[in-house]
């Protein structure tokens, strides 16, 4: 076969089309699920179940990551700030980083790993075993039944988990700063409160809500359109994690640029 | 509820599955669809329940072409259907009881205790007892099929669509299911579409039989028409022979 | 479904806990606001330079946070800063808003220096009229370079040695001794020289006469020998006295040196001085003094300063450059001690007188003529002065160019220019050396000077122009990068 330079562009074009399709699919999934939020019936039980799964059951891993992130961050920044004799900036810098970036992003990534993949796998399995078809034949809108509660719960729970993350992260850094680095605890808290703005926290939570939407929508979309059996389900789960993670990081960039 | 299928065509890529199906499902009677494996029986009924959209052709239910209907409008029609999928399609995140109760919870205002009564009754009809708390993963293939059946009949639908209800069941249980289909049809006058590979069962329950071959209906008639036909394809199929015009595609 | 606790309960507990945390965080951060609704009132203040200020920058009175910067705007090339002050905090209309630096990284905050209590309190929205912007970068650098612990200890020991009344006495005594010694030596050497010169001149004359007027030698011999005798006799006395003087002088010199040694010993040891300082009853007083000296480093008036200066003066009449190297120790603003070395190319002027005895052949009389010649050679001289400043005038006295002297300086208001007149060397020339000089310091480190020296002696006076360098301890430290941290204490 002779080499056709145009093939490169064909490839790029095809990939681009796929990407657009994918984005369009994800976005329309989001719109559908959001729209169906306001259409009866309202199944509280499903929301609660998803909130439990996304929020309550993620809290341990979020607390764990948060605590260590705070501690490590305090330790690392202390090296730098000690050079300037500016230990009083450890608390504020940890708190600001947690509130603005690390809290939402790391929570988002942790939940993606745990929840996004699970959603893709669950919906994917339902898809390939015709459970979604079954829902449909029972005159139940599968998007409303499966996706809407997941997306909404995720949007609500991610900020909540982020609060946990921020809180435990600051506790962790406080612990590190006071018991290992020998800083004054009161001073640490006062400096932190002094430097951190409510805006920092709330914008961080807003980010988290966006990440929550991304995680659920991508996970559900990937699962909902899974094909080709077990392999397809596995692929859907993997892709959901990859796409969500990347989207979270990209979205974080834009949100930071936009909101701060 | 009569269902008229006219010139239905469907292909998946280059694989042309349905090639112009013309078939009428008579209201209040049981129609059994037979045919070689992979000939498109399941694809056909997925069109009837609106899961697949045809490339061409119509499916007319209550005077409306359901292939042109929007989802919302179609929802009103599908409510009258009870569907058993070939692989049962039980919700594996729910217990057996919840699976059967699901349509009841979604579409009736029955109290939970009333629902539990209905669930127990439907499970008893398919010969299951005390399995409400089990999860589908904990059931055998045959049990799953019967739970699927129980779920399909939970709302006492006007149209029953069973994709291979007796495949994988022992002969006694198969006959029980056949009796169930016969009785509901007789008792409630429901319209049934059954896909089956069980020839004796087919002759027992069918008012009409349709045989698909190469994406078309090769023979549509009563069980007697099938018994007496000289069509070599139908004969080979009914006589369960490997030799003949029907070939197993490699 | 779940053992024990239902989904509802779990989600409920989770949500309640998280919302409590959010409530708590919000409450903590927004202390001063109640859920976004601002409390307190605003005041404005106009600063020349709001560099380093940010919204949220704290506003303090007496070190207690009373508000924060809410907004910073540019208005008419000045920074208009809006301050939000907590409710209940009164700020008088003659209070002053000062931008200060906290910590080492130069984090800024605003301090409100309260005005008089009886002044009216500012109403919401009003402006604080009096403001002070942060010092410029150079000053900031100096501040940062300010006080290392070594400086502190040096200052302490210096303060101990020179600062107390005892130290002052030491120095005064030392200078007195030195002064006397030098004067003695000067006089001694001068007089001895004179005598010896005369002696040798006479011998010379005699020999010449002997050579030229051989025949008349015998005739004159008696007279000559008489003269010679007289000379020798006179010199004998003089030599004796000289020897005595030298003895005395060296004794005094010894004592002076011993004194000096004790002082420098103290200085060098430091330890002893600090030890003494610590055990001393006046320790607290002295430490306070030392610290207040340190604290007013920036534009302060009472810090202990050490100034080193070098000056070269070109003397137009002699085509010479006379160099001065001075070390000035200034324990308080109105007092300093100066130690210096002067390299004077024309410093040593010896006068030799030649007596020529000529016998007039015709008249037969012997004529004696006298020739005086000045020899000038290089000499190192010493400066050691005590100075006292009263307003724009500084009066100083002590050893000036190795002789007793006095001087007065008139300073320009900002000390950048100085007119000085000094008088010294009272006993060598017909008139004492009088020197008038105007010096200007430019670019902080450089000196430019000009004037006339030895004004009174008609044939010795000369115009001069000079350039020089001047550093104080701060400058040296910043130049050599010795500085580290500052403990900046506000005195006002
Ligand atoms: N979603 C689909 N995508 C692509 N091809 C499909 C799809 N569903 C069915 N097919 C193809 O359509 C043909 C008919 O499949 P169908 O499931 O209708 O067979 P069947 O008659 O039900 O067979 P069996 O008796 O084994 O259930 C097969 O060749 C199958 O590969
Ligand atoms: Mg099939």
PDB file of N, CA, C and O and ligand atoms in Angstrom, chain A residues 130 227, chain B residues 10-13 15-18 34-46 52 86 163-164 195-197 212 249, ligand 1:
ATOM      1  N   UNK A 130     -28.924  -6.510  29.304  1.00  0.00           N
ATOM      2  CA  UNK A 130     -30.272  -6.068  28.899  1.00  0.00           C
ATOM      3  C   UNK A 130     -31.121  -5.564  30.053  1.00  0.00           C
ATOM      4  O   UNK A 130     -32.331  -5.424  29.933  1.00  0.00           O
ATOM      5  N   UNK A 227     -20.693  -1.675  25.249  1.00  0.00           N
ATOM      6  CA  UNK A 227     -21.066  -2.723  24.310  1.00  0.00           C
ATOM      7  C   UNK A 227     -20.093  -3.872  24.435  1.00  0.00           C
ATOM      8  O   UNK A 227     -19.034  -3.737  25.038  1.00  0.00           O
TER       9      UNK A 227
ATOM     10  N   UNK B  10     -34.008  -4.673   8.809  1.00  0.00           N
ATOM     11  CA  UNK B  10     -32.970  -4.217   9.755  1.00  0.00           C
ATOM     12  C   UNK B  10     -31.647  -4.892   9.436  1.00  0.00           C
ATOM     13  O   UNK B  10     -31.590  -6.106   9.232  1.00  0.00           O
ATOM     14  N   UNK B  11     -30.633  -4.121   9.332  1.00  0.00           N
ATOM     15  CA  UNK B  11     -29.310  -4.756   9.199  1.00  0.00           C
ATOM     16  C   UNK B  11     -28.347  -4.087  10.178  1.00  0.00           C
ATOM     17  O   UNK B  11     -28.489  -2.913  10.538  1.00  0.00           O
ATOM     18  N   UNK B  12     -27.409  -4.890  10.651  1.00  0.00           N
ATOM     19  CA  UNK B  12     -26.332  -4.362  11.494  1.00  0.00           C
ATOM     20  C   UNK B  12     -25.075  -4.319  10.645  1.00  0.00           C
ATOM     21  O   UNK B  12     -24.492  -5.359  10.359  1.00  0.00           O
ATOM     22  N   UNK B  13     -24.722  -3.177  10.222  1.00  0.00           N
ATOM     23  CA  UNK B  13     -23.591  -3.063   9.316  1.00  0.00           C
ATOM     24  C   UNK B  13     -23.903  -3.777   8.018  1.00  0.00           C
ATOM     25  O   UNK B  13     -24.902  -3.470   7.367  1.00  0.00           O
ATOM     26  N   UNK B  15     -24.433  -6.987   8.015  1.00  0.00           N
ATOM     27  CA  UNK B  15     -25.239  -8.155   8.373  1.00  0.00           C
ATOM     28  C   UNK B  15     -26.710  -7.799   8.312  1.00  0.00           C
ATOM     29  O   UNK B  15     -27.245  -7.164   9.213  1.00  0.00           O
ATOM     30  N   UNK B  16     -27.327  -8.216   7.210  1.00  0.00           N
ATOM     31  CA  UNK B  16     -28.739  -7.910   7.054  1.00  0.00           C
ATOM     32  C   UNK B  16     -29.545  -8.981   7.762  1.00  0.00           C
ATOM     33  O   UNK B  16     -29.547 -10.147   7.363  1.00  0.00           O
ATOM     34  N   UNK B  17     -30.217  -8.592   8.844  1.00  0.00           N
ATOM     35  CA  UNK B  17     -30.881  -9.573   9.715  1.00  0.00           C
ATOM     36  C   UNK B  17     -32.348  -9.752   9.327  1.00  0.00           C
ATOM     37  O   UNK B  17     -32.825 -10.862   9.151  1.00  0.00           O
ATOM     38  N   UNK B  18     -33.046  -8.628   9.261  1.00  0.00           N
ATOM     39  CA  UNK B  18     -34.454  -8.701   8.852  1.00  0.00           C
ATOM     40  C   UNK B  18     -34.575  -8.141   7.433  1.00  0.00           C
ATOM     41  O   UNK B  18     -34.066  -7.055   7.157  1.00  0.00           O
ATOM     42  N   UNK B  34     -40.629 -19.140  15.488  1.00  0.00           N
ATOM     43  CA  UNK B  34     -39.543 -20.114  15.497  1.00  0.00           C
ATOM     44  C   UNK B  34     -38.555 -19.767  14.398  1.00  0.00           C
ATOM     45  O   UNK B  34     -38.819 -18.920  13.549  1.00  0.00           O
ATOM     46  N   UNK B  35     -37.444 -20.477  14.452  1.00  0.00           N
ATOM     47  CA  UNK B  35     -36.434 -20.257  13.424  1.00  0.00           C
ATOM     48  C   UNK B  35     -35.068 -20.617  13.980  1.00  0.00           C
ATOM     49  O   UNK B  35     -34.899 -20.803  15.192  1.00  0.00           O
ATOM     50  N   UNK B  36     -34.148 -20.728  13.018  1.00  0.00           N
ATOM     51  CA  UNK B  36     -32.788 -21.088  13.403  1.00  0.00           C
ATOM     52  C   UNK B  36     -32.201 -20.070  14.372  1.00  0.00           C
ATOM     53  O   UNK B  36     -32.580 -18.889  14.350  1.00  0.00           O
ATOM     54  N   UNK B  37     -31.264 -20.563  15.097  1.00  0.00           N
ATOM     55  CA  UNK B  37     -30.591 -19.617  16.001  1.00  0.00           C
ATOM     56  C   UNK B  37     -29.871 -18.545  15.186  1.00  0.00           C
ATOM     57  O   UNK B  37     -29.281 -18.835  14.151  1.00  0.00           O
ATOM     58  N   UNK B  38     -29.978 -17.340  15.641  1.00  0.00           N
ATOM     59  CA  UNK B  38     -29.330 -16.234  14.934  1.00  0.00           C
ATOM     60  C   UNK B  38     -30.089 -15.749  13.726  1.00  0.00           C
ATOM     61  O   UNK B  38     -29.593 -14.903  12.986  1.00  0.00           O
ATOM     62  N   UNK B  39     -31.322 -16.196  13.573  1.00  0.00           N
ATOM     63  CA  UNK B  39     -32.064 -15.769  12.386  1.00  0.00           C
ATOM     64  C   UNK B  39     -32.754 -14.432  12.584  1.00  0.00           C
ATOM     65  O   UNK B  39     -33.321 -13.866  11.647  1.00  0.00           O
ATOM     66  N   UNK B  40     -32.769 -13.963  13.808  1.00  0.00           N
ATOM     67  CA  UNK B  40     -33.302 -12.614  14.007  1.00  0.00           C
ATOM     68  C   UNK B  40     -34.595 -12.564  14.776  1.00  0.00           C
ATOM     69  O   UNK B  40     -35.280 -11.538  14.766  1.00  0.00           O
ATOM     70  N   UNK B  41     -34.921 -13.603  15.501  1.00  0.00           N
ATOM     71  CA  UNK B  41     -36.173 -13.625  16.272  1.00  0.00           C
ATOM     72  C   UNK B  41     -36.138 -12.563  17.377  1.00  0.00           C
ATOM     73  O   UNK B  41     -37.075 -11.781  17.550  1.00  0.00           O
ATOM     74  N   UNK B  42     -35.029 -12.584  18.119  1.00  0.00           N
ATOM     75  CA  UNK B  42     -34.905 -11.600  19.206  1.00  0.00           C
ATOM     76  C   UNK B  42     -34.878 -10.181  18.655  1.00  0.00           C
ATOM     77  O   UNK B  42     -35.467  -9.266  19.230  1.00  0.00           O
ATOM     78  N   UNK B  43     -34.207 -10.017  17.531  1.00  0.00           N
ATOM     79  CA  UNK B  43     -34.161  -8.688  16.918  1.00  0.00           C
ATOM     80  C   UNK B  43     -35.563  -8.240  16.546  1.00  0.00           C
ATOM     81  O   UNK B  43     -35.949  -7.085  16.768  1.00  0.00           O
ATOM     82  N   UNK B  44     -36.359  -9.159  16.054  1.00  0.00           N
ATOM     83  CA  UNK B  44     -37.723  -8.828  15.662  1.00  0.00           C
ATOM     84  C   UNK B  44     -38.525  -8.320  16.857  1.00  0.00           C
ATOM     85  O   UNK B  44     -39.176  -7.268  16.784  1.00  0.00           O
ATOM     86  N   UNK B  45     -38.478  -9.088  17.948  1.00  0.00           N
ATOM     87  CA  UNK B  45     -39.323  -8.636  19.069  1.00  0.00           C
ATOM     88  C   UNK B  45     -38.757  -7.371  19.727  1.00  0.00           C
ATOM     89  O   UNK B  45     -39.501  -6.585  20.304  1.00  0.00           O
ATOM     90  N   UNK B  46     -37.450  -7.139  19.587  1.00  0.00           N
ATOM     91  CA  UNK B  46     -36.912  -5.872  20.109  1.00  0.00           C
ATOM     92  C   UNK B  46     -37.446  -4.685  19.328  1.00  0.00           C
ATOM     93  O   UNK B  46     -37.556  -3.577  19.856  1.00  0.00           O
ATOM     94  N   UNK B  52     -35.305  -1.399  19.317  1.00  0.00           N
ATOM     95  CA  UNK B  52     -34.551  -1.174  18.083  1.00  0.00           C
ATOM     96  C   UNK B  52     -35.437  -0.438  17.100  1.00  0.00           C
ATOM     97  O   UNK B  52     -36.660  -0.595  17.096  1.00  0.00           O
ATOM     98  N   UNK B  86     -34.452 -12.913  26.745  1.00  0.00           N
ATOM     99  CA  UNK B  86     -33.846 -14.243  26.578  1.00  0.00           C
ATOM    100  C   UNK B  86     -32.927 -14.575  27.755  1.00  0.00           C
ATOM    101  O   UNK B  86     -32.892 -15.690  28.222  1.00  0.00           O
ATOM    102  N   UNK B 163     -39.176 -14.206  25.271  1.00  0.00           N
ATOM    103  CA  UNK B 163     -38.074 -14.691  24.428  1.00  0.00           C
ATOM    104  C   UNK B 163     -37.526 -15.946  25.071  1.00  0.00           C
ATOM    105  O   UNK B 163     -36.797 -15.893  26.068  1.00  0.00           O
ATOM    106  N   UNK B 164     -37.915 -17.082  24.462  1.00  0.00           N
ATOM    107  CA  UNK B 164     -37.483 -18.404  24.920  1.00  0.00           C
ATOM    108  C   UNK B 164     -37.747 -18.625  26.401  1.00  0.00           C
ATOM    109  O   UNK B 164     -36.828 -18.768  27.209  1.00  0.00           O
ATOM    110  N   UNK B 195     -41.106 -16.702  21.642  1.00  0.00           N
ATOM    111  CA  UNK B 195     -40.050 -17.272  20.816  1.00  0.00           C
ATOM    112  C   UNK B 195     -39.685 -18.599  21.455  1.00  0.00           C
ATOM    113  O   UNK B 195     -39.518 -18.684  22.682  1.00  0.00           O
ATOM    114  N   UNK B 196     -39.585 -19.597  20.646  1.00  0.00           N
ATOM    115  CA  UNK B 196     -39.300 -20.902  21.237  1.00  0.00           C
ATOM    116  C   UNK B 196     -38.537 -21.811  20.299  1.00  0.00           C
ATOM    117  O   UNK B 196     -38.645 -21.711  19.076  1.00  0.00           O
ATOM    118  N   UNK B 197     -37.733 -22.656  20.909  1.00  0.00           N
ATOM    119  CA  UNK B 197     -37.067 -23.731  20.157  1.00  0.00           C
ATOM    120  C   UNK B 197     -37.662 -25.078  20.528  1.00  0.00           C
ATOM    121  O   UNK B 197     -37.200 -26.111  20.061  1.00  0.00           O
ATOM    122  N   UNK B 212     -39.151 -17.888  10.754  1.00  0.00           N
ATOM    123  CA  UNK B 212     -38.267 -16.957  10.067  1.00  0.00           C
ATOM    124  C   UNK B 212     -37.128 -17.709   9.411  1.00  0.00           C
ATOM    125  O   UNK B 212     -36.584 -18.658   9.964  1.00  0.00           O
ATOM    126  N   UNK B 249     -24.469 -22.121   9.650  1.00  0.00           N
ATOM    127  CA  UNK B 249     -23.402 -21.266   9.112  1.00  0.00           C
ATOM    128  C   UNK B 249     -22.153 -21.386   9.956  1.00  0.00           C
ATOM    129  O   UNK B 249     -22.195 -21.336  11.180  1.00  0.00           O
TER     130      UNK B 249
HETATM  131  N1  LIG D   1     -27.244  -5.231  18.746  1.00  0.00           N
HETATM  132  C1  LIG D   1     -26.802  -5.953  17.708  1.00  0.00           C
HETATM  133  N2  LIG D   1     -25.774  -5.519  16.993  1.00  0.00           N
HETATM  134  C2  LIG D   1     -25.297  -6.206  15.922  1.00  0.00           C
HETATM  135  N3  LIG D   1     -25.754  -7.335  15.516  1.00  0.00           N
HETATM  136  C3  LIG D   1     -26.820  -7.867  16.212  1.00  0.00           C
HETATM  137  C4  LIG D   1     -27.354  -7.193  17.350  1.00  0.00           C
HETATM  138  N4  LIG D   1     -28.396  -7.946  17.832  1.00  0.00           N
HETATM  139  C5  LIG D   1     -28.461  -9.035  17.018  1.00  0.00           C
HETATM  140  N5  LIG D   1     -27.516  -8.991  16.059  1.00  0.00           N
HETATM  141  C6  LIG D   1     -27.327  -9.961  14.992  1.00  0.00           C
HETATM  142  O1  LIG D   1     -28.583 -10.269  14.465  1.00  0.00           O
HETATM  143  C7  LIG D   1     -28.654 -11.626  14.193  1.00  0.00           C
HETATM  144  C8  LIG D   1     -29.894 -12.169  14.863  1.00  0.00           C
HETATM  145  O2  LIG D   1     -29.747 -12.182  16.237  1.00  0.00           O
HETATM  146  P1  LIG D   1     -30.924 -12.628  17.196  1.00  0.00           P
HETATM  147  O3  LIG D   1     -30.489 -12.363  18.602  1.00  0.00           O
HETATM  148  O4  LIG D   1     -32.176 -12.011  16.712  1.00  0.00           O
HETATM  149  O5  LIG D   1     -30.950 -14.173  16.911  1.00  0.00           O
HETATM  150  P2  LIG D   1     -32.044 -15.147  17.460  1.00  0.00           P
HETATM  151  O6  LIG D   1     -32.839 -15.518  16.288  1.00  0.00           O
HETATM  152  O7  LIG D   1     -32.716 -14.576  18.616  1.00  0.00           O
HETATM  153  O8  LIG D   1     -31.124 -16.377  17.886  1.00  0.00           O
HETATM  154  P3  LIG D   1     -31.320 -17.280  19.193  1.00  0.00           P
HETATM  155  O9  LIG D   1     -32.349 -18.245  18.800  1.00  0.00           O
HETATM  156  O10 LIG D   1     -30.004 -17.920  19.335  1.00  0.00           O
HETATM  157  O11 LIG D   1     -31.703 -16.398  20.299  1.00  0.00           O
HETATM  158  C9  LIG D   1     -27.385 -12.273  14.699  1.00  0.00           C
HETATM  159  O12 LIG D   1     -26.583 -12.559  13.581  1.00  0.00           O
HETATM  160  C10 LIG D   1     -26.768 -11.252  15.536  1.00  0.00           C
HETATM  161  O13 LIG D   1     -25.405 -11.288  15.325  1.00  0.00           O
END
